[in-house]
């Protein structure tokens, strides 16, 4: 069987899309391989102009029955979740009849962190007969490779901060809190929680302006990695040009992420932004330990 025949036998790929540029980057990659794509953009999150390039059906968070009916009609058997989304409250969900029938499982999924929630949601879709894939499984080029991405390399001082950052994230992972930390001179300055990476970097910049950070500008690292027990099909950490710009405003020396487990958006623009700001961006294999 040829690769093209294998793609056709897989059928179209259903993509449930949140915000940001990643959903369309993944869709373009999948389509370039010859596989049809059907988008299911989430109302209030996805960009209407961007999704217009592909066959699509708008859905609200909670419309499991509508998605199931339309995806089956399109011949989709595999599903990818991709894109940013603010976690809605349980009372904000637009639950249709299919979702209401699974309400006890929906409520159980909400009693925990984001990883717990996504794993619970995945089970709902699998119960409907769909196979869930990670975006990196259908578009592997979106993952950060090992090594420096731009012309700047981390110093020995930064390497110490990188090691501590990965050690912290491994230790905190079981609590399902966040995927990022800022470390400067082996001192943890900020930990990502519900606000997200961009807001955390803004907070670091504000702390620096207020004189609450003693290390000089050009010291400190943003470190990102998935949680140790996280389902890699969902919510892998991601970086893009905005991440680099935030790190520069926060006065950091660079950004270090888990290579092969972190998604990169707009790689060319990211590298250009890092070189302009004279900061490093590096993929670290498996996250080093002390």
CSV table of C-alpha atoms in Angstrom, one decimal:
chain,number,residue,atom,x,y,z
A,1,UNK,CA,0.0,0.0,0.0
A,2,UNK,CA,1.4,3.4,-0.9
A,3,UNK,CA,1.6,6.3,1.6
A,4,UNK,CA,-1.2,8.1,-0.4
A,5,UNK,CA,-3.4,5.1,-0.1
A,6,UNK,CA,-2.8,4.9,3.6
A,7,UNK,CA,-3.7,8.5,4.0
A,8,UNK,CA,-7.0,8.0,2.1
A,9,UNK,CA,-7.8,5.0,4.3
A,10,UNK,CA,-7.3,7.0,7.4
A,11,UNK,CA,-10.1,9.3,6.3
A,12,UNK,CA,-10.3,13.1,7.0
A,13,UNK,CA,-8.8,14.4,10.2
A,14,UNK,CA,-11.1,16.2,12.6
A,15,UNK,CA,-9.4,19.1,14.4
A,16,UNK,CA,-11.1,20.8,17.3
A,17,UNK,CA,-9.5,24.3,17.2
A,18,UNK,CA,-9.0,26.9,19.9
A,19,UNK,CA,-7.2,30.2,19.4
A,20,UNK,CA,-3.8,31.2,18.1
A,21,UNK,CA,-1.8,30.3,15.0
A,22,UNK,CA,-1.1,26.7,15.7
A,23,UNK,CA,-4.4,25.2,14.5
A,24,UNK,CA,-3.9,26.4,11.0
A,25,UNK,CA,-0.2,25.6,11.0
A,26,UNK,CA,-1.1,22.0,11.8
A,27,UNK,CA,-4.0,21.9,9.3
A,28,UNK,CA,-1.7,23.2,6.6
A,29,UNK,CA,0.9,20.5,7.5
A,30,UNK,CA,-1.7,17.7,7.4
A,31,UNK,CA,-3.2,18.9,4.2
A,32,UNK,CA,0.2,19.1,2.6
A,33,UNK,CA,0.7,15.4,3.3
A,34,UNK,CA,-2.5,14.8,1.3
A,35,UNK,CA,-4.9,14.1,4.1
A,36,UNK,CA,-8.2,16.0,4.1
A,37,UNK,CA,-8.9,18.2,7.2
A,38,UNK,CA,-12.3,19.1,8.7
A,39,UNK,CA,-12.1,21.9,11.3
A,40,UNK,CA,-14.3,22.2,14.3
A,41,UNK,CA,-13.5,25.8,15.6
A,42,UNK,CA,-14.7,26.6,19.1
A,43,UNK,CA,-16.9,29.7,19.3
A,44,UNK,CA,-15.3,32.5,21.2
A,45,UNK,CA,-11.8,31.1,20.7
A,46,UNK,CA,-10.9,30.3,17.1
A,47,UNK,CA,-10.2,33.0,14.4
A,48,UNK,CA,-13.1,33.0,11.8
A,49,UNK,CA,-10.9,34.3,9.0
A,50,UNK,CA,-8.3,31.7,9.5
A,51,UNK,CA,-10.6,28.7,9.6
A,52,UNK,CA,-12.5,29.8,6.5
A,53,UNK,CA,-9.8,28.2,4.3
A,54,UNK,CA,-10.9,24.7,5.3
A,55,UNK,CA,-14.2,22.9,5.6
A,56,UNK,CA,-15.4,23.7,9.1
A,57,UNK,CA,-18.3,23.5,11.5
A,58,UNK,CA,-18.5,25.9,14.5
A,59,UNK,CA,-19.2,24.3,17.8
A,60,UNK,CA,-19.5,25.5,21.4
A,61,UNK,CA,-17.6,23.9,24.2
A,62,UNK,CA,-19.9,21.1,25.4
A,63,UNK,CA,-21.5,20.2,22.1
A,64,UNK,CA,-20.3,16.6,22.0
A,65,UNK,CA,-23.4,15.3,20.2
A,66,UNK,CA,-23.1,17.9,17.4
A,67,UNK,CA,-19.4,17.2,16.9
A,68,UNK,CA,-20.0,13.4,16.9
A,69,UNK,CA,-22.8,13.7,14.3
A,70,UNK,CA,-20.9,16.0,11.9
A,71,UNK,CA,-17.5,14.3,12.3
A,72,UNK,CA,-19.0,10.9,11.5
A,73,UNK,CA,-20.9,12.3,8.5
A,74,UNK,CA,-17.6,13.6,7.2
A,75,UNK,CA,-15.9,10.2,7.6
A,76,UNK,CA,-13.6,11.3,10.5
A,77,UNK,CA,-12.4,8.7,12.8
A,78,UNK,CA,-9.4,10.5,14.3
A,79,UNK,CA,-9.4,13.8,16.3
A,80,UNK,CA,-6.8,16.4,17.3
A,81,UNK,CA,-7.3,19.1,19.9
A,82,UNK,CA,-5.1,22.1,19.2
A,83,UNK,CA,-5.1,25.8,20.1
A,84,UNK,CA,-5.5,28.0,23.1
A,85,UNK,CA,-8.6,28.1,25.2
A,86,UNK,CA,-9.5,29.7,28.5
A,87,UNK,CA,-10.8,27.0,30.7
A,88,UNK,CA,-14.6,27.6,31.0
A,89,UNK,CA,-16.6,27.2,34.2
A,90,UNK,CA,-18.8,24.1,34.3
A,91,UNK,CA,-21.9,26.4,34.2
A,92,UNK,CA,-20.5,28.1,31.0
A,93,UNK,CA,-20.6,24.8,29.0
A,94,UNK,CA,-23.2,24.5,26.2
A,95,UNK,CA,-24.0,20.9,26.9
A,96,UNK,CA,-26.2,19.2,24.3
A,97,UNK,CA,-28.1,16.0,24.9
A,98,UNK,CA,-25.1,13.7,24.3
A,99,UNK,CA,-23.0,15.6,26.8
A,100,UNK,CA,-25.8,15.8,29.3
A,101,UNK,CA,-26.1,12.0,29.2
A,102,UNK,CA,-22.4,11.9,30.3
A,103,UNK,CA,-22.8,14.7,32.9
A,104,UNK,CA,-21.4,12.7,35.9
A,105,UNK,CA,-18.2,12.1,33.9
A,106,UNK,CA,-18.1,15.8,32.8
A,107,UNK,CA,-18.4,16.9,36.4
A,108,UNK,CA,-15.7,14.4,37.6
A,109,UNK,CA,-13.3,15.7,34.9
A,110,UNK,CA,-13.7,19.3,36.2
A,111,UNK,CA,-12.6,18.3,39.7
A,112,UNK,CA,-8.9,18.7,39.1
A,113,UNK,CA,-6.3,20.5,37.1
A,114,UNK,CA,-6.1,21.0,33.4
A,115,UNK,CA,-4.4,17.7,32.7
A,116,UNK,CA,-7.1,15.8,34.7
A,117,UNK,CA,-9.8,17.7,32.8
A,118,UNK,CA,-8.3,17.0,29.4
A,119,UNK,CA,-7.9,13.3,30.2
A,120,UNK,CA,-11.5,13.1,31.2
A,121,UNK,CA,-12.6,14.9,28.0
A,122,UNK,CA,-10.6,12.5,26.0
A,123,UNK,CA,-12.4,9.5,27.5
A,124,UNK,CA,-15.7,11.1,26.4
A,125,UNK,CA,-14.6,11.3,22.8
A,126,UNK,CA,-13.1,7.8,22.9
A,127,UNK,CA,-16.4,6.5,24.2
A,128,UNK,CA,-18.0,7.9,21.0
A,129,UNK,CA,-15.6,5.8,19.0
A,130,UNK,CA,-13.0,8.4,18.0
A,131,UNK,CA,-9.2,7.9,18.2
A,132,UNK,CA,-7.5,11.0,19.7
A,133,UNK,CA,-4.1,12.0,18.4
A,134,UNK,CA,-1.6,14.6,19.5
A,135,UNK,CA,-1.0,17.4,17.1
A,136,UNK,CA,2.7,16.4,17.0
A,137,UNK,CA,1.7,13.0,15.7
A,138,UNK,CA,0.1,14.4,12.6
A,139,UNK,CA,2.6,17.4,12.2
A,140,UNK,CA,5.9,16.3,13.8
A,141,UNK,CA,7.7,19.4,12.5
A,142,UNK,CA,5.9,21.6,15.0
A,143,UNK,CA,8.1,20.3,17.9
A,144,UNK,CA,11.1,22.2,19.1
A,145,UNK,CA,14.3,20.3,18.2
A,146,UNK,CA,17.3,19.9,20.5
A,147,UNK,CA,19.8,22.7,20.5
A,148,UNK,CA,19.9,26.4,20.2
A,149,UNK,CA,17.4,27.8,17.6
A,150,UNK,CA,19.1,31.2,17.1
A,151,UNK,CA,22.6,32.6,17.2
A,152,UNK,CA,22.8,33.1,21.0
A,153,UNK,CA,23.9,30.2,23.3
A,154,UNK,CA,23.2,30.0,27.0
A,155,UNK,CA,26.1,30.8,29.4
A,156,UNK,CA,27.2,28.5,32.2
A,157,UNK,CA,25.2,30.7,34.6
A,158,UNK,CA,22.1,30.2,32.5
A,159,UNK,CA,22.7,26.5,32.3
A,160,UNK,CA,22.5,26.3,36.1
A,161,UNK,CA,19.1,28.1,36.0
A,162,UNK,CA,17.9,25.7,33.3
A,163,UNK,CA,18.8,22.7,35.4
A,164,UNK,CA,16.9,24.1,38.4
A,165,UNK,CA,13.9,25.0,36.3
A,166,UNK,CA,13.6,21.5,34.9
A,167,UNK,CA,14.1,20.0,38.3
A,168,UNK,CA,11.3,22.2,39.7
A,169,UNK,CA,8.9,21.3,36.9
A,170,UNK,CA,9.5,17.6,37.5
A,171,UNK,CA,8.8,18.0,41.2
A,172,UNK,CA,5.7,20.1,40.8
A,173,UNK,CA,4.2,18.1,37.9
A,174,UNK,CA,2.1,15.7,40.0
A,175,UNK,CA,0.2,18.7,41.4
A,176,UNK,CA,-1.0,19.6,37.9
A,177,UNK,CA,-0.3,23.3,38.3
A,178,UNK,CA,1.5,24.6,35.3
A,179,UNK,CA,4.2,24.0,32.7
A,180,UNK,CA,6.6,26.9,33.2
A,181,UNK,CA,8.9,28.6,35.7
A,182,UNK,CA,11.3,31.6,35.7
A,183,UNK,CA,14.6,31.0,37.5
A,184,UNK,CA,17.4,33.6,38.0
A,185,UNK,CA,20.7,32.7,39.8
A,186,UNK,CA,19.1,29.5,41.1
A,187,UNK,CA,16.2,31.5,42.6
A,188,UNK,CA,12.7,30.8,41.5
A,189,UNK,CA,11.1,34.1,40.5
A,190,UNK,CA,7.7,33.0,39.2
A,191,UNK,CA,5.6,29.9,38.7
A,192,UNK,CA,3.0,29.5,36.0
A,193,UNK,CA,-0.5,28.8,37.1
A,194,UNK,CA,-3.9,29.7,35.6
A,195,UNK,CA,-2.7,33.0,34.2
A,196,UNK,CA,-0.5,31.3,31.5
A,197,UNK,CA,3.1,32.0,30.4
A,198,UNK,CA,2.6,35.4,28.8
A,199,UNK,CA,0.9,36.8,31.9
A,200,UNK,CA,3.6,35.3,34.1
A,201,UNK,CA,6.3,37.0,32.1
A,202,UNK,CA,4.4,40.3,32.4
A,203,UNK,CA,4.4,39.7,36.2
A,204,UNK,CA,8.2,39.2,36.2
A,205,UNK,CA,8.7,42.4,34.2
A,206,UNK,CA,6.5,44.3,36.7
A,207,UNK,CA,8.4,42.8,39.6
A,208,UNK,CA,11.7,44.0,38.0
A,209,UNK,CA,10.3,47.5,37.5
A,210,UNK,CA,9.2,47.6,41.1
A,211,UNK,CA,12.7,46.7,42.3
A,212,UNK,CA,11.6,43.3,43.7
A,213,UNK,CA,14.2,41.4,41.6
A,214,UNK,CA,17.8,41.8,42.5
A,215,UNK,CA,19.4,40.1,39.6
A,216,UNK,CA,20.4,42.4,36.7
A,217,UNK,CA,18.7,42.4,33.3
A,218,UNK,CA,20.1,39.7,31.1
A,219,UNK,CA,20.0,37.1,33.8
A,220,UNK,CA,17.3,34.4,34.3
A,221,UNK,CA,15.6,31.8,32.2
A,222,UNK,CA,12.0,30.9,31.3
A,223,UNK,CA,11.9,27.1,31.4
A,224,UNK,CA,8.9,25.1,30.0
A,225,UNK,CA,8.2,21.4,30.0
A,226,UNK,CA,5.2,19.1,30.1
A,227,UNK,CA,4.2,17.5,33.4
A,228,UNK,CA,5.8,14.1,33.9
A,229,UNK,CA,2.5,12.1,33.9
A,230,UNK,CA,0.8,14.4,31.3
A,231,UNK,CA,-1.1,12.8,28.4
A,232,UNK,CA,1.1,14.0,25.5
A,233,UNK,CA,-1.8,14.1,23.1
A,234,UNK,CA,-3.1,17.3,24.8
A,235,UNK,CA,-1.8,20.7,25.8
A,236,UNK,CA,1.9,20.3,25.2
A,237,UNK,CA,3.8,23.4,26.3
A,238,UNK,CA,4.2,25.9,23.4
A,239,UNK,CA,6.4,28.9,22.5
A,240,UNK,CA,6.2,31.5,19.8
A,241,UNK,CA,7.4,35.0,19.0
A,242,UNK,CA,5.2,36.5,21.8
A,243,UNK,CA,7.0,34.2,24.3
A,244,UNK,CA,10.4,35.5,23.2
A,245,UNK,CA,9.2,39.1,23.3
A,246,UNK,CA,7.8,38.6,26.9
A,247,UNK,CA,11.0,37.0,28.0
A,248,UNK,CA,13.0,40.0,26.7
A,249,UNK,CA,10.6,42.5,28.4
A,250,UNK,CA,11.1,40.6,31.6
A,251,UNK,CA,14.9,41.1,31.3
A,252,UNK,CA,15.7,37.3,31.0
A,253,UNK,CA,18.7,35.8,29.3
A,254,UNK,CA,16.7,33.3,27.4
A,255,UNK,CA,14.1,30.5,27.0
A,256,UNK,CA,14.7,26.7,27.5
A,257,UNK,CA,12.2,24.1,26.7
A,258,UNK,CA,11.9,20.3,26.6
A,259,UNK,CA,13.0,19.3,23.1
A,260,UNK,CA,10.6,17.0,21.3
A,261,UNK,CA,7.9,17.8,23.8
A,262,UNK,CA,7.3,21.5,23.2
A,263,UNK,CA,5.3,23.0,20.3
A,264,UNK,CA,6.8,25.9,18.4
A,265,UNK,CA,4.6,28.5,16.6
A,266,UNK,CA,5.9,30.7,13.8
A,267,UNK,CA,9.5,29.3,14.1
A,268,UNK,CA,11.1,31.8,11.7
A,269,UNK,CA,9.6,34.8,13.5
A,270,UNK,CA,10.5,33.3,16.8
A,271,UNK,CA,14.2,32.9,15.9
A,272,UNK,CA,14.3,36.5,14.4
A,273,UNK,CA,12.7,37.9,17.6
A,274,UNK,CA,15.3,36.0,19.7
A,275,UNK,CA,18.2,37.3,17.7
A,276,UNK,CA,16.9,40.9,17.7
A,277,UNK,CA,16.6,40.7,21.5
A,278,UNK,CA,20.0,38.9,21.9
A,279,UNK,CA,18.5,36.1,24.0
A,280,UNK,CA,18.7,32.4,23.5
A,281,UNK,CA,16.0,29.8,22.8
A,282,UNK,CA,17.1,26.2,23.3
A,283,UNK,CA,15.6,22.8,23.2
A,284,UNK,CA,16.9,20.6,25.9
A,285,UNK,CA,16.6,16.8,25.4
A,286,UNK,CA,14.5,15.2,28.1
A,287,UNK,CA,15.1,18.1,30.6
A,288,UNK,CA,18.4,17.7,32.5
A,289,UNK,CA,18.7,16.9,36.2
A,290,UNK,CA,21.3,17.8,38.8
